[in-house]
Amino acid sequence: LRREQEVGKNGNERRHNMPDNQTNTKQNIQDKLLPYIQDAYAMENQIAETLEKQIDQTKDFPNVQAKIRQHFEQTKQHRARMENCLKAYGKDPSTIKDLGSSLMGNVAGAMAGIRPDKLSRIARDDYVTEHLEIAAYTLLITTARIFNDQQTIQAAEANMRDEVEMQRWLIEHMPEACILTFQKEGLTIPQDVQNLAQNPDPIFNAVNLNVGYTGGASTQM
Ligand SMILES: [Fe+2]
């Protein structure tokens, strides 16, 4: 009965499991969904460049280098997934590559202070970047759900899974990055501080920070 009333009121039938016509128009997809996919593509493109440089910058720390190389490979996959989402709407990603520079430039600008070649700074910047990505994918997934774009939902979820794993690894290894940076500069590190490299829990527990730490930094730097 209720359905009949709606049909009568609108003069056409409404589909209840899909976004209605007013949401899922070509113009709305163009104006509201595509910018989030384009931002994600540009972001991944910029991060791939940064990570490629960091592979060289971390050559003195083979375990960090291996992790960054792994995330570089993942990031190229993330970019390809976003590219495929754009292509599904007939969009050519090559026209939007510059967007990422300004986005990431803002982050870099906020990060002045420590020289860029230091391991501690690389770890800090990458941790910030992962959270930028997590926020971007949360917005994208929510928007794609509004438009019921299953390909984009699944692609963004797959990407975000890697970002969550990477941010967790980074914060678990942040004390170790700090210690290794100072050791390389010749500082003597007290034993109790050195222990934080293997188990950073005292730092996180003191401030009630739940980083999803699972006990013992899983791989050494
Ligand atoms: Fe990514």
PDB file of C-alpha atoms and ligand atoms in Angstrom:
ATOM      1  CA  LEU A   1       0.000   0.000   0.000  1.00  0.00           C
ATOM      2  CA  ARG A   2       2.809   2.362   1.006  1.00  0.00           C
ATOM      3  CA  ARG A   3       4.701   1.511  -2.149  1.00  0.00           C
ATOM      4  CA  GLU A   4       1.672   2.330  -4.258  1.00  0.00           C
ATOM      5  CA  GLN A   5       1.410   5.704  -2.582  1.00  0.00           C
ATOM      6  CA  GLU A   6       5.033   6.473  -3.405  1.00  0.00           C
ATOM      7  CA  VAL A   7       4.567   5.440  -6.993  1.00  0.00           C
ATOM      8  CA  GLY A   8       1.500   7.597  -7.215  1.00  0.00           C
ATOM      9  CA  LYS A   9       3.216  10.581  -5.628  1.00  0.00           C
ATOM     10  CA  ASN A  10       6.318  10.508  -7.817  1.00  0.00           C
ATOM     11  CA  GLY A  11       4.614   9.410 -10.954  1.00  0.00           C
ATOM     12  CA  ASN A  12       7.225   6.683 -11.493  1.00  0.00           C
ATOM     13  CA  GLU A  13       8.372   3.574  -9.668  1.00  0.00           C
ATOM     14  CA  ARG A  14      11.097   3.848  -7.059  1.00  0.00           C
ATOM     15  CA  ARG A  15      13.685   1.104  -6.561  1.00  0.00           C
ATOM     16  CA  HIS A  16      14.215   0.613  -2.862  1.00  0.00           C
ATOM     17  CA  ASN A  17      17.514  -1.280  -2.822  1.00  0.00           C
ATOM     18  CA  MET A  18      19.336   1.100  -5.136  1.00  0.00           C
ATOM     19  CA  PRO A  19      20.093   4.790  -4.770  1.00  0.00           C
ATOM     20  CA  ASP A  20      17.151   6.682  -6.200  1.00  0.00           C
ATOM     21  CA  ASN A  21      17.322   8.571  -9.466  1.00  0.00           C
ATOM     22  CA  GLN A  22      18.045  11.889  -7.836  1.00  0.00           C
ATOM     23  CA  THR A  23      21.209  10.511  -6.217  1.00  0.00           C
ATOM     24  CA  ASN A  24      22.564   8.251  -8.926  1.00  0.00           C
ATOM     25  CA  THR A  25      22.586  10.665 -11.844  1.00  0.00           C
ATOM     26  CA  LYS A  26      25.528  11.034 -14.191  1.00  0.00           C
ATOM     27  CA  GLN A  27      25.996  14.603 -12.991  1.00  0.00           C
ATOM     28  CA  ASN A  28      26.115  13.616  -9.312  1.00  0.00           C
ATOM     29  CA  ILE A  29      28.632  10.863 -10.008  1.00  0.00           C
ATOM     30  CA  GLN A  30      30.734  13.360 -11.951  1.00  0.00           C
ATOM     31  CA  ASP A  31      30.543  16.062  -9.257  1.00  0.00           C
ATOM     32  CA  LYS A  32      30.525  14.063  -6.037  1.00  0.00           C
ATOM     33  CA  LEU A  33      32.024  10.578  -6.455  1.00  0.00           C
ATOM     34  CA  LEU A  34      34.710  11.031  -9.115  1.00  0.00           C
ATOM     35  CA  PRO A  35      36.647  13.742  -7.218  1.00  0.00           C
ATOM     36  CA  TYR A  36      37.265  11.306  -4.340  1.00  0.00           C
ATOM     37  CA  ILE A  37      38.534   8.602  -6.710  1.00  0.00           C
ATOM     38  CA  GLN A  38      40.724  11.155  -8.507  1.00  0.00           C
ATOM     39  CA  ASP A  39      42.132  12.410  -5.187  1.00  0.00           C
ATOM     40  CA  ALA A  40      42.953   8.839  -4.145  1.00  0.00           C
ATOM     41  CA  TYR A  41      44.644   8.165  -7.486  1.00  0.00           C
ATOM     42  CA  ALA A  42      46.705  11.367  -7.276  1.00  0.00           C
ATOM     43  CA  MET A  43      47.622  10.654  -3.669  1.00  0.00           C
ATOM     44  CA  GLU A  44      48.862   7.133  -4.456  1.00  0.00           C
ATOM     45  CA  ASN A  45      50.781   8.466  -7.430  1.00  0.00           C
ATOM     46  CA  GLN A  46      52.594  11.008  -5.247  1.00  0.00           C
ATOM     47  CA  ILE A  47      53.288   8.477  -2.473  1.00  0.00           C
ATOM     48  CA  ALA A  48      54.751   6.001  -4.974  1.00  0.00           C
ATOM     49  CA  GLU A  49      57.309   8.675  -5.935  1.00  0.00           C
ATOM     50  CA  THR A  50      58.169   9.399  -2.299  1.00  0.00           C
ATOM     51  CA  LEU A  51      58.549   5.722  -1.384  1.00  0.00           C
ATOM     52  CA  GLU A  52      60.792   5.086  -4.371  1.00  0.00           C
ATOM     53  CA  LYS A  53      63.175   7.789  -3.091  1.00  0.00           C
ATOM     54  CA  GLN A  54      63.014   6.364   0.427  1.00  0.00           C
ATOM     55  CA  ILE A  55      64.206   2.945  -0.801  1.00  0.00           C
ATOM     56  CA  ASP A  56      67.520   4.655  -1.538  1.00  0.00           C
ATOM     57  CA  GLN A  57      67.471   6.817   1.621  1.00  0.00           C
ATOM     58  CA  THR A  58      67.089   3.754   3.882  1.00  0.00           C
ATOM     59  CA  LYS A  59      69.873   1.651   2.352  1.00  0.00           C
ATOM     60  CA  ASP A  60      71.769   1.586   5.700  1.00  0.00           C
ATOM     61  CA  PHE A  61      68.759  -0.080   7.373  1.00  0.00           C
ATOM     62  CA  PRO A  62      67.984  -3.213   5.336  1.00  0.00           C
ATOM     63  CA  ASN A  63      64.871  -4.275   7.268  1.00  0.00           C
ATOM     64  CA  VAL A  64      63.269  -0.833   6.969  1.00  0.00           C
ATOM     65  CA  GLN A  65      64.257  -0.738   3.335  1.00  0.00           C
ATOM     66  CA  ALA A  66      62.574  -4.096   2.759  1.00  0.00           C
ATOM     67  CA  LYS A  67      59.358  -2.852   4.390  1.00  0.00           C
ATOM     68  CA  ILE A  68      59.375   0.344   2.345  1.00  0.00           C
ATOM     69  CA  ARG A  69      60.028  -1.603  -0.837  1.00  0.00           C
ATOM     70  CA  GLN A  70      57.093  -3.861   0.002  1.00  0.00           C
ATOM     71  CA  HIS A  71      54.823  -0.856   0.560  1.00  0.00           C
ATOM     72  CA  PHE A  72      56.099   0.730  -2.658  1.00  0.00           C
ATOM     73  CA  GLU A  73      54.919  -2.379  -4.542  1.00  0.00           C
ATOM     74  CA  GLN A  74      51.579  -2.242  -2.714  1.00  0.00           C
ATOM     75  CA  THR A  75      51.245   1.468  -3.524  1.00  0.00           C
ATOM     76  CA  LYS A  76      51.670   0.858  -7.253  1.00  0.00           C
ATOM     77  CA  GLN A  77      48.873  -1.707  -6.915  1.00  0.00           C
ATOM     78  CA  HIS A  78      46.727   0.859  -5.038  1.00  0.00           C
ATOM     79  CA  ARG A  79      47.253   3.359  -7.844  1.00  0.00           C
ATOM     80  CA  ALA A  80      46.305   0.763 -10.472  1.00  0.00           C
ATOM     81  CA  ARG A  81      43.095  -0.084  -8.598  1.00  0.00           C
ATOM     82  CA  MET A  82      42.073   3.584  -8.513  1.00  0.00           C
ATOM     83  CA  GLU A  83      42.961   3.907 -12.182  1.00  0.00           C
ATOM     84  CA  ASN A  84      40.615   1.033 -12.993  1.00  0.00           C
ATOM     85  CA  CYS A  85      37.810   2.674 -10.986  1.00  0.00           C
ATOM     86  CA  LEU A  86      38.260   5.868 -13.021  1.00  0.00           C
ATOM     87  CA  LYS A  87      38.366   3.950 -16.301  1.00  0.00           C
ATOM     88  CA  ALA A  88      35.026   2.353 -15.410  1.00  0.00           C
ATOM     89  CA  TYR A  89      33.605   5.884 -15.789  1.00  0.00           C
ATOM     90  CA  GLY A  90      35.600   6.556 -18.953  1.00  0.00           C
ATOM     91  CA  LYS A  91      38.057   8.853 -17.164  1.00  0.00           C
ATOM     92  CA  ASP A  92      41.724   9.087 -18.136  1.00  0.00           C
ATOM     93  CA  PRO A  93      43.873   9.366 -14.983  1.00  0.00           C
ATOM     94  CA  SER A  94      46.824  10.894 -16.849  1.00  0.00           C
ATOM     95  CA  THR A  95      45.065  14.287 -16.792  1.00  0.00           C
ATOM     96  CA  ILE A  96      44.977  14.508 -12.983  1.00  0.00           C
ATOM     97  CA  LYS A  97      48.475  13.512 -11.895  1.00  0.00           C
ATOM     98  CA  ASP A  98      49.337  16.950 -10.474  1.00  0.00           C
ATOM     99  CA  LEU A  99      46.641  16.992  -7.822  1.00  0.00           C
ATOM    100  CA  GLY A 100      48.677  14.848  -5.473  1.00  0.00           C
ATOM    101  CA  SER A 101      51.616  17.221  -5.308  1.00  0.00           C
ATOM    102  CA  SER A 102      49.601  19.988  -3.682  1.00  0.00           C
ATOM    103  CA  LEU A 103      47.885  17.596  -1.317  1.00  0.00           C
ATOM    104  CA  MET A 104      51.142  16.027  -0.164  1.00  0.00           C
ATOM    105  CA  GLY A 105      52.912  19.376  -0.287  1.00  0.00           C
ATOM    106  CA  ASN A 106      50.707  20.544   2.554  1.00  0.00           C
ATOM    107  CA  VAL A 107      51.815  17.608   4.660  1.00  0.00           C
ATOM    108  CA  ALA A 108      55.463  18.156   3.817  1.00  0.00           C
ATOM    109  CA  GLY A 109      55.135  21.838   4.707  1.00  0.00           C
ATOM    110  CA  ALA A 110      53.870  20.955   8.164  1.00  0.00           C
ATOM    111  CA  MET A 111      56.857  18.714   8.692  1.00  0.00           C
ATOM    112  CA  ALA A 112      59.736  21.169   8.681  1.00  0.00           C
ATOM    113  CA  GLY A 113      62.391  20.670  11.326  1.00  0.00           C
ATOM    114  CA  ILE A 114      64.246  17.399  10.910  1.00  0.00           C
ATOM    115  CA  ARG A 115      66.449  16.742   7.896  1.00  0.00           C
ATOM    116  CA  PRO A 116      64.699  14.580   5.302  1.00  0.00           C
ATOM    117  CA  ASP A 117      67.404  11.932   5.111  1.00  0.00           C
ATOM    118  CA  LYS A 118      67.060  10.897   8.730  1.00  0.00           C
ATOM    119  CA  LEU A 119      65.361   7.584   9.422  1.00  0.00           C
ATOM    120  CA  SER A 120      63.329   9.097  12.259  1.00  0.00           C
ATOM    121  CA  ARG A 121      61.887  11.736   9.940  1.00  0.00           C
ATOM    122  CA  ILE A 122      61.095   9.203   7.238  1.00  0.00           C
ATOM    123  CA  ALA A 123      59.236   7.078   9.791  1.00  0.00           C
ATOM    124  CA  ARG A 124      57.318  10.099  11.107  1.00  0.00           C
ATOM    125  CA  ASP A 125      56.349  11.421   7.659  1.00  0.00           C
ATOM    126  CA  ASP A 126      55.279   7.979   6.486  1.00  0.00           C
ATOM    127  CA  TYR A 127      53.114   7.532   9.579  1.00  0.00           C
ATOM    128  CA  VAL A 128      51.380  10.863   8.843  1.00  0.00           C
ATOM    129  CA  THR A 129      50.959   9.873   5.196  1.00  0.00           C
ATOM    130  CA  GLU A 130      49.343   6.544   6.078  1.00  0.00           C
ATOM    131  CA  HIS A 131      46.755   8.382   8.163  1.00  0.00           C
ATOM    132  CA  LEU A 132      46.047  10.805   5.342  1.00  0.00           C
ATOM    133  CA  GLU A 133      45.381   7.761   3.177  1.00  0.00           C
ATOM    134  CA  ILE A 134      43.171   6.105   5.801  1.00  0.00           C
ATOM    135  CA  ALA A 135      41.067   9.287   6.041  1.00  0.00           C
ATOM    136  CA  ALA A 136      40.873   9.596   2.243  1.00  0.00           C
ATOM    137  CA  TYR A 137      39.756   5.980   1.823  1.00  0.00           C
ATOM    138  CA  THR A 138      37.177   6.294   4.596  1.00  0.00           C
ATOM    139  CA  LEU A 139      35.646   9.239   2.719  1.00  0.00           C
ATOM    140  CA  LEU A 140      35.870   7.386  -0.591  1.00  0.00           C
ATOM    141  CA  ILE A 141      34.297   4.180   0.755  1.00  0.00           C
ATOM    142  CA  THR A 142      31.435   6.134   2.320  1.00  0.00           C
ATOM    143  CA  THR A 143      30.842   8.073  -0.904  1.00  0.00           C
ATOM    144  CA  ALA A 144      31.069   4.941  -3.073  1.00  0.00           C
ATOM    145  CA  ARG A 145      28.510   3.281  -0.789  1.00  0.00           C
ATOM    146  CA  ILE A 146      26.118   6.210  -1.367  1.00  0.00           C
ATOM    147  CA  PHE A 147      26.428   5.570  -5.108  1.00  0.00           C
ATOM    148  CA  ASN A 148      26.492   1.768  -4.700  1.00  0.00           C
ATOM    149  CA  ASP A 149      29.730   1.541  -6.703  1.00  0.00           C
ATOM    150  CA  GLN A 150      30.850  -1.951  -5.724  1.00  0.00           C
ATOM    151  CA  GLN A 151      34.120  -1.878  -7.662  1.00  0.00           C
ATOM    152  CA  THR A 152      35.272   1.289  -5.914  1.00  0.00           C
ATOM    153  CA  ILE A 153      34.141   0.074  -2.488  1.00  0.00           C
ATOM    154  CA  GLN A 154      36.158  -3.135  -2.840  1.00  0.00           C
ATOM    155  CA  ALA A 155      39.210  -1.425  -4.345  1.00  0.00           C
ATOM    156  CA  ALA A 156      39.299   1.225  -1.609  1.00  0.00           C
ATOM    157  CA  GLU A 157      38.858  -1.384   1.128  1.00  0.00           C
ATOM    158  CA  ALA A 158      41.724  -3.458  -0.271  1.00  0.00           C
ATOM    159  CA  ASN A 159      43.963  -0.373  -0.373  1.00  0.00           C
ATOM    160  CA  MET A 160      42.975   0.768   3.107  1.00  0.00           C
ATOM    161  CA  ARG A 161      43.795  -2.656   4.571  1.00  0.00           C
ATOM    162  CA  ASP A 162      47.432  -2.177   3.469  1.00  0.00           C
ATOM    163  CA  GLU A 163      47.533   1.377   4.898  1.00  0.00           C
ATOM    164  CA  VAL A 164      46.257   0.223   8.287  1.00  0.00           C
ATOM    165  CA  GLU A 165      48.868  -2.534   8.377  1.00  0.00           C
ATOM    166  CA  MET A 166      51.610  -0.081   7.397  1.00  0.00           C
ATOM    167  CA  GLN A 167      50.703   2.599   9.960  1.00  0.00           C
ATOM    168  CA  ARG A 168      50.714  -0.076  12.668  1.00  0.00           C
ATOM    169  CA  TRP A 169      54.160  -1.306  11.634  1.00  0.00           C
ATOM    170  CA  LEU A 170      55.459   2.272  11.586  1.00  0.00           C
ATOM    171  CA  ILE A 171      54.273   3.230  15.072  1.00  0.00           C
ATOM    172  CA  GLU A 172      55.542  -0.065  16.511  1.00  0.00           C
ATOM    173  CA  HIS A 173      58.952   0.688  15.032  1.00  0.00           C
ATOM    174  CA  MET A 174      59.026   4.436  15.754  1.00  0.00           C
ATOM    175  CA  PRO A 175      61.181   4.146  18.922  1.00  0.00           C
ATOM    176  CA  GLU A 176      63.579   1.886  17.044  1.00  0.00           C
ATOM    177  CA  ALA A 177      63.838   4.410  14.195  1.00  0.00           C
ATOM    178  CA  CYS A 178      64.722   7.111  16.718  1.00  0.00           C
ATOM    179  CA  ILE A 179      67.341   4.958  18.453  1.00  0.00           C
ATOM    180  CA  LEU A 180      68.954   3.821  15.182  1.00  0.00           C
ATOM    181  CA  THR A 181      69.121   7.428  13.967  1.00  0.00           C
ATOM    182  CA  PHE A 182      71.006   8.600  17.064  1.00  0.00           C
ATOM    183  CA  GLN A 183      73.233   5.503  17.175  1.00  0.00           C
ATOM    184  CA  LYS A 184      74.299   6.246  13.619  1.00  0.00           C
ATOM    185  CA  GLU A 185      75.285   9.733  14.811  1.00  0.00           C
ATOM    186  CA  GLY A 186      77.462   8.231  17.561  1.00  0.00           C
ATOM    187  CA  LEU A 187      75.249   8.678  20.613  1.00  0.00           C
ATOM    188  CA  THR A 188      75.297   6.096  23.400  1.00  0.00           C
ATOM    189  CA  ILE A 189      71.792   4.857  24.135  1.00  0.00           C
ATOM    190  CA  PRO A 190      71.020   3.640  27.698  1.00  0.00           C
ATOM    191  CA  GLN A 191      70.042  -0.032  27.874  1.00  0.00           C
ATOM    192  CA  ASP A 192      66.502   0.626  29.138  1.00  0.00           C
ATOM    193  CA  VAL A 193      65.908   2.936  26.166  1.00  0.00           C
ATOM    194  CA  GLN A 194      67.418   0.396  23.770  1.00  0.00           C
ATOM    195  CA  ASN A 195      64.873  -2.099  25.086  1.00  0.00           C
ATOM    196  CA  LEU A 196      62.083   0.094  23.670  1.00  0.00           C
ATOM    197  CA  ALA A 197      63.185  -0.945  20.188  1.00  0.00           C
ATOM    198  CA  GLN A 198      62.108  -4.511  20.946  1.00  0.00           C
ATOM    199  CA  ASN A 199      59.096  -3.588  23.055  1.00  0.00           C
ATOM    200  CA  PRO A 200      57.690  -0.045  22.824  1.00  0.00           C
ATOM    201  CA  ASP A 201      54.749  -0.876  25.128  1.00  0.00           C
ATOM    202  CA  PRO A 202      56.031   1.306  28.024  1.00  0.00           C
ATOM    203  CA  ILE A 203      55.626   4.382  25.796  1.00  0.00           C
ATOM    204  CA  PHE A 204      52.151   3.509  24.533  1.00  0.00           C
ATOM    205  CA  ASN A 205      50.849   2.194  27.851  1.00  0.00           C
ATOM    206  CA  ALA A 206      51.915   5.382  29.646  1.00  0.00           C
ATOM    207  CA  VAL A 207      49.562   7.421  27.471  1.00  0.00           C
ATOM    208  CA  ASN A 208      46.859   4.770  26.933  1.00  0.00           C
ATOM    209  CA  LEU A 209      47.563   4.667  23.208  1.00  0.00           C
ATOM    210  CA  ASN A 210      46.112   1.580  21.589  1.00  0.00           C
ATOM    211  CA  VAL A 211      48.025   1.087  18.350  1.00  0.00           C
ATOM    212  CA  GLY A 212      46.938  -2.503  17.874  1.00  0.00           C
ATOM    213  CA  TYR A 213      50.282  -3.604  19.199  1.00  0.00           C
ATOM    214  CA  THR A 214      50.462  -7.383  19.259  1.00  0.00           C
ATOM    215  CA  GLY A 215      53.522  -7.948  21.423  1.00  0.00           C
ATOM    216  CA  GLY A 216      57.140  -7.617  20.333  1.00  0.00           C
ATOM    217  CA  ALA A 217      58.073  -5.551  17.306  1.00  0.00           C
ATOM    218  CA  SER A 218      57.575  -8.250  14.696  1.00  0.00           C
ATOM    219  CA  THR A 219      60.594  -7.426  12.561  1.00  0.00           C
ATOM    220  CA  GLN A 220      63.708  -5.540  13.467  1.00  0.00           C
ATOM    221  CA  MET A 221      64.864  -2.554  11.461  1.00  0.00           C
TER     222      MET A 221
HETATM  223 FE    FE B   1      48.251   3.393  -0.544  1.00  0.00          FE
END
